[in-house]
mmCIF file of C-alpha atoms in Angstrom:
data_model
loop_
_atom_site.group_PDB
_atom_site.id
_atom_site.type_symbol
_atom_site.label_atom_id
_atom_site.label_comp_id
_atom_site.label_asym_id
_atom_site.label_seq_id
_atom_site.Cartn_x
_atom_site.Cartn_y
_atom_site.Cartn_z
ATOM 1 C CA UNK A 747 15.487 -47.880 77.585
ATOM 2 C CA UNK A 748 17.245 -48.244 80.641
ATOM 3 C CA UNK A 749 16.162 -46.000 83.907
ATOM 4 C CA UNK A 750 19.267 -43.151 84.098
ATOM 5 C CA UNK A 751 20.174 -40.644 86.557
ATOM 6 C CA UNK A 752 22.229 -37.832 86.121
ATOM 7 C CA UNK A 753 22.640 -34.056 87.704
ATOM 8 C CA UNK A 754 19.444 -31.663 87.152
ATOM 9 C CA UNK A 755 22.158 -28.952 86.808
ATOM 10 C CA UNK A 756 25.821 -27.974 86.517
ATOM 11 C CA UNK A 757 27.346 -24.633 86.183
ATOM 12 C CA UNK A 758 30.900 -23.881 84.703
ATOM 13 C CA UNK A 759 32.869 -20.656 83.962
ATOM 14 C CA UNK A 760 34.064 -20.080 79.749
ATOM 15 C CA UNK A 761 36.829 -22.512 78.815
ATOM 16 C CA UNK A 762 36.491 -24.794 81.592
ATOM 17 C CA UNK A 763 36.124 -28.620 80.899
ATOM 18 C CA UNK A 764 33.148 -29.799 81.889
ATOM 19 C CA UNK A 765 31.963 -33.154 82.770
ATOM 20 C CA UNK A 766 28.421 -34.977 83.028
ATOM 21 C CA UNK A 767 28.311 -38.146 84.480
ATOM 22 C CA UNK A 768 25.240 -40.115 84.113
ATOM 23 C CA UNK A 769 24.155 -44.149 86.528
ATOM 24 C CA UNK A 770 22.524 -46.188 84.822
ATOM 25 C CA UNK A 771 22.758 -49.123 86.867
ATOM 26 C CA UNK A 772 20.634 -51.625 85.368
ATOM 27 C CA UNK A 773 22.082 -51.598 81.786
ATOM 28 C CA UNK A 774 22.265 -54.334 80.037
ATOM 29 C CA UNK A 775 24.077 -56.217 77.387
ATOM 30 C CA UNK A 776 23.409 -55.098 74.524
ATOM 31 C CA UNK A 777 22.807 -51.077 76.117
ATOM 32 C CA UNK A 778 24.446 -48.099 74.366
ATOM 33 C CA UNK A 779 24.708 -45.620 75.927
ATOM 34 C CA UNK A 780 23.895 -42.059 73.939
ATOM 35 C CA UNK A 781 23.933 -38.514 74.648
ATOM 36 C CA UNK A 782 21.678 -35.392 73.433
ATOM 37 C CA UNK A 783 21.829 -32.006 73.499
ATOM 38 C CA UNK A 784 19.211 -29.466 73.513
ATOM 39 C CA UNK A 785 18.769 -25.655 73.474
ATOM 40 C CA UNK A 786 16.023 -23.938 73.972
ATOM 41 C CA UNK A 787 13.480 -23.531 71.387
ATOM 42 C CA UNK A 788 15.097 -26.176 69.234
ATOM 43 C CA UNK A 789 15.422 -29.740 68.234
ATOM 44 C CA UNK A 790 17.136 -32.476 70.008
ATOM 45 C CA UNK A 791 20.675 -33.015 68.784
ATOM 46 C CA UNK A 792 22.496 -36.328 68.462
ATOM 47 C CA UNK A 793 25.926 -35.666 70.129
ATOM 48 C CA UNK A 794 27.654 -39.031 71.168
ATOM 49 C CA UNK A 795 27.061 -43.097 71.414
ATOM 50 C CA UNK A 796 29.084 -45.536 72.826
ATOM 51 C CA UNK A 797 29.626 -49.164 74.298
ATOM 52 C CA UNK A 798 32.794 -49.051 76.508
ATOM 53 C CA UNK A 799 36.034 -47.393 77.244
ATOM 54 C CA UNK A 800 36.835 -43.868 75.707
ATOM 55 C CA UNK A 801 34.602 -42.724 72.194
ATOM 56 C CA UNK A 802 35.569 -39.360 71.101
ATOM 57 C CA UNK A 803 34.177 -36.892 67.892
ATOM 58 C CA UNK A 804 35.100 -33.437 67.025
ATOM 59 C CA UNK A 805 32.010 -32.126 70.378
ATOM 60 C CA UNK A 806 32.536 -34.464 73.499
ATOM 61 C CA UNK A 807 34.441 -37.298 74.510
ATOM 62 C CA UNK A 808 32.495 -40.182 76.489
ATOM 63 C CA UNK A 809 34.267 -42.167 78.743
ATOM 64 C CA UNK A 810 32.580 -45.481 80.208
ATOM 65 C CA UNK A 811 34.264 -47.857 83.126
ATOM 66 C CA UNK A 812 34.544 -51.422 82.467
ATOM 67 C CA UNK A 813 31.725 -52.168 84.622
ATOM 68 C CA UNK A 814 29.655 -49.864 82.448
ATOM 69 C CA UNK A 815 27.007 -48.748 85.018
ATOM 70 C CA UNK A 816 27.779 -44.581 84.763
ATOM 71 C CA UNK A 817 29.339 -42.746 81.836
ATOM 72 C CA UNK A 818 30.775 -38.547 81.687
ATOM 73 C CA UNK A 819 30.810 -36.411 78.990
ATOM 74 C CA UNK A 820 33.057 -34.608 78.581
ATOM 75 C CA UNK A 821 32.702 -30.989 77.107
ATOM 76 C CA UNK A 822 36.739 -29.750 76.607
ATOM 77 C CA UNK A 823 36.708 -25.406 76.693
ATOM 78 C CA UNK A 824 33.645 -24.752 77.180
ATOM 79 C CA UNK A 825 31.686 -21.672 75.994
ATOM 80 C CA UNK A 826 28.733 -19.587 76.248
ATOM 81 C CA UNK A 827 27.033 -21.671 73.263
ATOM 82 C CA UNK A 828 27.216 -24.954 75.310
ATOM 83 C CA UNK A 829 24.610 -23.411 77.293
ATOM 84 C CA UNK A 830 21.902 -26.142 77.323
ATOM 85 C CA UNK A 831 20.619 -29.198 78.434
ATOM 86 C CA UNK A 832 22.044 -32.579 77.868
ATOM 87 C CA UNK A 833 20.264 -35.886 77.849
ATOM 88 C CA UNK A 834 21.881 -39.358 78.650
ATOM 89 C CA UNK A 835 19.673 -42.525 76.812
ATOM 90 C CA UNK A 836 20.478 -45.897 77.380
ATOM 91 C CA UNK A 837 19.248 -48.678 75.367
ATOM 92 C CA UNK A 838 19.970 -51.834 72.663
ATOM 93 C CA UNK A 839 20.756 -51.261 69.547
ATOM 94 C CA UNK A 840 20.834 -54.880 68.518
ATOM 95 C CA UNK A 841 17.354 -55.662 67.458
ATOM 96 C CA UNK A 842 14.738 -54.291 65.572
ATOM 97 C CA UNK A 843 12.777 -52.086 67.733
ATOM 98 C CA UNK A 844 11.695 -49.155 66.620
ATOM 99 C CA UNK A 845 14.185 -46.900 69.231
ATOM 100 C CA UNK A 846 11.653 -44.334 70.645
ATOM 101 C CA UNK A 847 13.708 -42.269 72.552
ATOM 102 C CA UNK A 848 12.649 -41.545 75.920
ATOM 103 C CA UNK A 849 14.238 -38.182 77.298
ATOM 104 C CA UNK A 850 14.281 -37.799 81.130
ATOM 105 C CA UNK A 851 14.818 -34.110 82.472
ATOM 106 C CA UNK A 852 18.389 -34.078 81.469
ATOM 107 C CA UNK A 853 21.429 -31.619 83.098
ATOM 108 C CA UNK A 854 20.952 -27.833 82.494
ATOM 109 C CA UNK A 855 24.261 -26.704 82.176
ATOM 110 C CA UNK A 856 24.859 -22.945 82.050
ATOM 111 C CA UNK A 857 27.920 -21.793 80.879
ATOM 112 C CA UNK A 858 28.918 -18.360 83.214
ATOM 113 C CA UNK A 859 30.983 -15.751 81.200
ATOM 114 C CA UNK B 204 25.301 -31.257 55.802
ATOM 115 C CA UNK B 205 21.764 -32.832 55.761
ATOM 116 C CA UNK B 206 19.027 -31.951 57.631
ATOM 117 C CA UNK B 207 15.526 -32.677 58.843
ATOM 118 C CA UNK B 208 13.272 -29.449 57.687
ATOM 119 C CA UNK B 209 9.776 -28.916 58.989
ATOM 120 C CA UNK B 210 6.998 -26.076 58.075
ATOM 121 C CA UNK B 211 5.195 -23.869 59.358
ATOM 122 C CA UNK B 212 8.042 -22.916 62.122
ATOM 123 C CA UNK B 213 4.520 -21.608 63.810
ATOM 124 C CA UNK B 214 0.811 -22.475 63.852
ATOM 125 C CA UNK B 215 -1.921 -20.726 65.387
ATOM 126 C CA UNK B 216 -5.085 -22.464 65.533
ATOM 127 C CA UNK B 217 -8.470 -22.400 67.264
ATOM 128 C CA UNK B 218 -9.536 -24.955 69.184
ATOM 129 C CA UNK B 219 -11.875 -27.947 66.886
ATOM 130 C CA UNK B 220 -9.821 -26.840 63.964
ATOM 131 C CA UNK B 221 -7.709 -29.474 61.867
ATOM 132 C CA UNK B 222 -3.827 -28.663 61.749
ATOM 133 C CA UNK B 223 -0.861 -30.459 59.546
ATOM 134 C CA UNK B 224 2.198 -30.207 60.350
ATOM 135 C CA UNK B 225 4.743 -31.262 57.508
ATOM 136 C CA UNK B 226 8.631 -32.114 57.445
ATOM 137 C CA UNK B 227 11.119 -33.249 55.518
ATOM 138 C CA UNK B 228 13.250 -36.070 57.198
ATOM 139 C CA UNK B 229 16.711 -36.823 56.032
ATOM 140 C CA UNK B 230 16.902 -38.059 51.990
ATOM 141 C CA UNK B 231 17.964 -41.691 52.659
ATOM 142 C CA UNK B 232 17.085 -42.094 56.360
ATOM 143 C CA UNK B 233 14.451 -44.806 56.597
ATOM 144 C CA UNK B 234 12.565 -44.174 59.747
ATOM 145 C CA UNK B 235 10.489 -41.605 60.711
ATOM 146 C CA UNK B 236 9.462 -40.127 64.552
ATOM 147 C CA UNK B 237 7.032 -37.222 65.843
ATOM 148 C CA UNK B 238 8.011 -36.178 69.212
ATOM 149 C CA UNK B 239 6.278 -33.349 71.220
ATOM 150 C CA UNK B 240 7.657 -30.802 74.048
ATOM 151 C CA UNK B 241 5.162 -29.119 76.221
ATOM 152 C CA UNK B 242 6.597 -25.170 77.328
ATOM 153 C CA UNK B 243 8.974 -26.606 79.834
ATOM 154 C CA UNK B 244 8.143 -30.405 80.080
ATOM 155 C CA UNK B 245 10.331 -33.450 78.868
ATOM 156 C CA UNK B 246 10.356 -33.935 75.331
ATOM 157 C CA UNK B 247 8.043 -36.826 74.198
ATOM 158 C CA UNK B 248 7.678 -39.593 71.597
ATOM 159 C CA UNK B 249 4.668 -39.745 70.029
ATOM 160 C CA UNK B 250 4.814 -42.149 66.999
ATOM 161 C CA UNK B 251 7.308 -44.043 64.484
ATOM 162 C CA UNK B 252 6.620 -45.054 61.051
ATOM 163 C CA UNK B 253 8.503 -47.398 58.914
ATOM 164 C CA UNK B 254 7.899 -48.852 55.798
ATOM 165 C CA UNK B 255 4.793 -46.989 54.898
ATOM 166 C CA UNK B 256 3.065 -47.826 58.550
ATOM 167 C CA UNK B 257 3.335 -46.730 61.894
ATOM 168 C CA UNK B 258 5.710 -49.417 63.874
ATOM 169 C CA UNK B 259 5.016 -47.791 67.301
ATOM 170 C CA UNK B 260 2.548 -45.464 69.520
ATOM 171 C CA UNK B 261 2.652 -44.146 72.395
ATOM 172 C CA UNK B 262 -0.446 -43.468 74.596
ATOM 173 C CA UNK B 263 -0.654 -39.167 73.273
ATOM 174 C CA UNK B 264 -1.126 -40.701 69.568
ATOM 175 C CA UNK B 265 -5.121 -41.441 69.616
ATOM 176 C CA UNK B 266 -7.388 -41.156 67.595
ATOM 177 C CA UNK B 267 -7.060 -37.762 66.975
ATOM 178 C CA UNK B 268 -3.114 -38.042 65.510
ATOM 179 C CA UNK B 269 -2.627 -39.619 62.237
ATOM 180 C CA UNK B 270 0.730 -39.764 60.161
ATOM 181 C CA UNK B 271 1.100 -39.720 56.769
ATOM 182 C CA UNK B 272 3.990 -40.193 53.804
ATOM 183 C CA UNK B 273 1.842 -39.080 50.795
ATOM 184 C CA UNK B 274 5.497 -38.610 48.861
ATOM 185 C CA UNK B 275 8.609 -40.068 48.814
ATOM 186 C CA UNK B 276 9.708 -36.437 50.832
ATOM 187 C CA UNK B 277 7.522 -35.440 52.998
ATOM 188 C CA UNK B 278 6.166 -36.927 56.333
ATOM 189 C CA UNK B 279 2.850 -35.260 57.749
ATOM 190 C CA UNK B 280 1.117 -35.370 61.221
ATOM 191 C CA UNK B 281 -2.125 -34.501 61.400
ATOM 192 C CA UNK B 282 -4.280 -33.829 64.368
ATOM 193 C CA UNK B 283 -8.264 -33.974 63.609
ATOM 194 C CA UNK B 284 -9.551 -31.890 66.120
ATOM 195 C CA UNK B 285 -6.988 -29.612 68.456
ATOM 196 C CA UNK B 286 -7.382 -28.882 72.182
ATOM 197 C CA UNK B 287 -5.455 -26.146 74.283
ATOM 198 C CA UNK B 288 -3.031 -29.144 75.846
ATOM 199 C CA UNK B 289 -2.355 -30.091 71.945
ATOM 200 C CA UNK B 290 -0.312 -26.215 72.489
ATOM 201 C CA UNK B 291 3.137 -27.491 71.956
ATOM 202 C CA UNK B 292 6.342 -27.390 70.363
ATOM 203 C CA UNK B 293 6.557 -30.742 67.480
ATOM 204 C CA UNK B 294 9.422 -32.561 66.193
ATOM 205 C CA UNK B 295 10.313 -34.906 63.658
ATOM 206 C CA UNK B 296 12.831 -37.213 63.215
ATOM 207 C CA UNK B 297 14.905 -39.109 61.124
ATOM 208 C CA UNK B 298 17.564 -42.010 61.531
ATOM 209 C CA UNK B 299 19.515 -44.098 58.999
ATOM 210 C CA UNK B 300 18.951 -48.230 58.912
ATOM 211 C CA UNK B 301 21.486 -48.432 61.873
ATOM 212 C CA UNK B 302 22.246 -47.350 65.005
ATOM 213 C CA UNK B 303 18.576 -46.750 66.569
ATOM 214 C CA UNK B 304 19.607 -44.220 68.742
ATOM 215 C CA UNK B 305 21.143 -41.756 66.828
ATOM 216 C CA UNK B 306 17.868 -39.545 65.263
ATOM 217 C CA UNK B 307 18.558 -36.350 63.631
ATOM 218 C CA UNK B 308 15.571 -33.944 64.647
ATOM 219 C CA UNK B 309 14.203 -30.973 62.816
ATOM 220 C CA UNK B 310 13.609 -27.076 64.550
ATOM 221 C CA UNK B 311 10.063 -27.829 65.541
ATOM 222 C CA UNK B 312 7.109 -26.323 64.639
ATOM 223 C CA UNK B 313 5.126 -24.382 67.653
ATOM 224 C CA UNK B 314 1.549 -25.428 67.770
ATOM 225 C CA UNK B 315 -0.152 -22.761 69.328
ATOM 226 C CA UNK B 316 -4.680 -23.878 70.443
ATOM 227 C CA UNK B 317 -6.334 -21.064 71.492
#
């Protein structure tokens, strides 16, 4: 997986939009790039992958420039229950490996009533 | 909506004793992960299995951690002998045959050595 770098934290009041960007200046190729969520006491969750451009799903959007070396998610309205912290992996998806993922410290976002 | 299960959702053990933690990973998902999070730390791989064998290790998975898939449901970790620093929370995974990035985790199980 590819080194990343994104914000240790982020605050944002209720039913703001809220957005995480995330370097990863060395990816390569074949890199997707793929985003995690996490509250406490809990699992991991799989929120968002992409390659380029704009990807969207019914949580986040993720929108990646054409020279593909950051990417923001994008949390529309947040609220309270975003609280949490939010992981940004990048790697290829394109072989056979067996995709450990490798979780930095991720962005603790609180969300502020 | 499927999920990844795991039991017990808490362990208490002594020290030298043998614990197994057991999930359930996603009906027709393929490959299998334990990951571990320390109180606090970054969440960490521990070991993949595929096929009936382990594919990958990292450097946490010696001697004393084995897996297991003694069913076509379950998916067991074992660890021989616990220490304090084995105190932590333990998740398994689960993806699909494609897109190796996108695991579906289970709640965890807190290991608790005193």
């Amino acid at each position: 997986l590819a080194k990343t770098t994104q914000p240790i934290s982020m605050d944002s009041y209720e039913g703001q939009e809220v957005n995480i960007t995330c370097s990863h200046n060395n990816i390569a190729t074949n890199d997707y790039i793929t985003w995690y969520q996490q509250f406490p006491s809990q699992g991991p969750r799989f929120i968002i992958q992409g390659y380029k451009t704009k990807v969207t799903n019914e949580v986040a959007s993720l929108f990646i420039p054409a020279d593909r070396k950051s990417s923001t998610l994008s949390l529309p309205r947040v609220s309270l229950s975003d609280t949490a912290v939010y992981y940004c992996l990048v790697g290829d998806i394109s072989g056979a490996g067996s995709y450990q993922l490798t979780f930095g410290k991720g962005t603790k976002l609180s969300v502020i009533p | 909506e499927p999920e990844v299960t795991q039991t017990p959702s808490h362990q208490v053990t002594q020290m030298g004793q043998e614990v197994i933690l057991r999930c359930v990973p996603i009906s027709n998902h393929l490959y299998f992960y334990w990951y571990r999070q320390i109180l606090g730390q970054k969440v960490e791989f521990l070991v993949s299995f595929y096929n009936n064998e382990i594919s990958e290790k990292s450097e946490i998975f010696d001697d004393q951690f084995s897996v297991e898939r003694p069913d076509g449901s379950n998916f067991t970790l074992k660890i021989r002998s616990t220490k304090l620093e084995d105190s932590a929370m333990y998740f398994c995974a689960s993806r699909a045959g494609t897109r190796g990035y996108e695991q579906y985790f289970g709640p965890g199980t807190r290991l608790t050595v005193t």
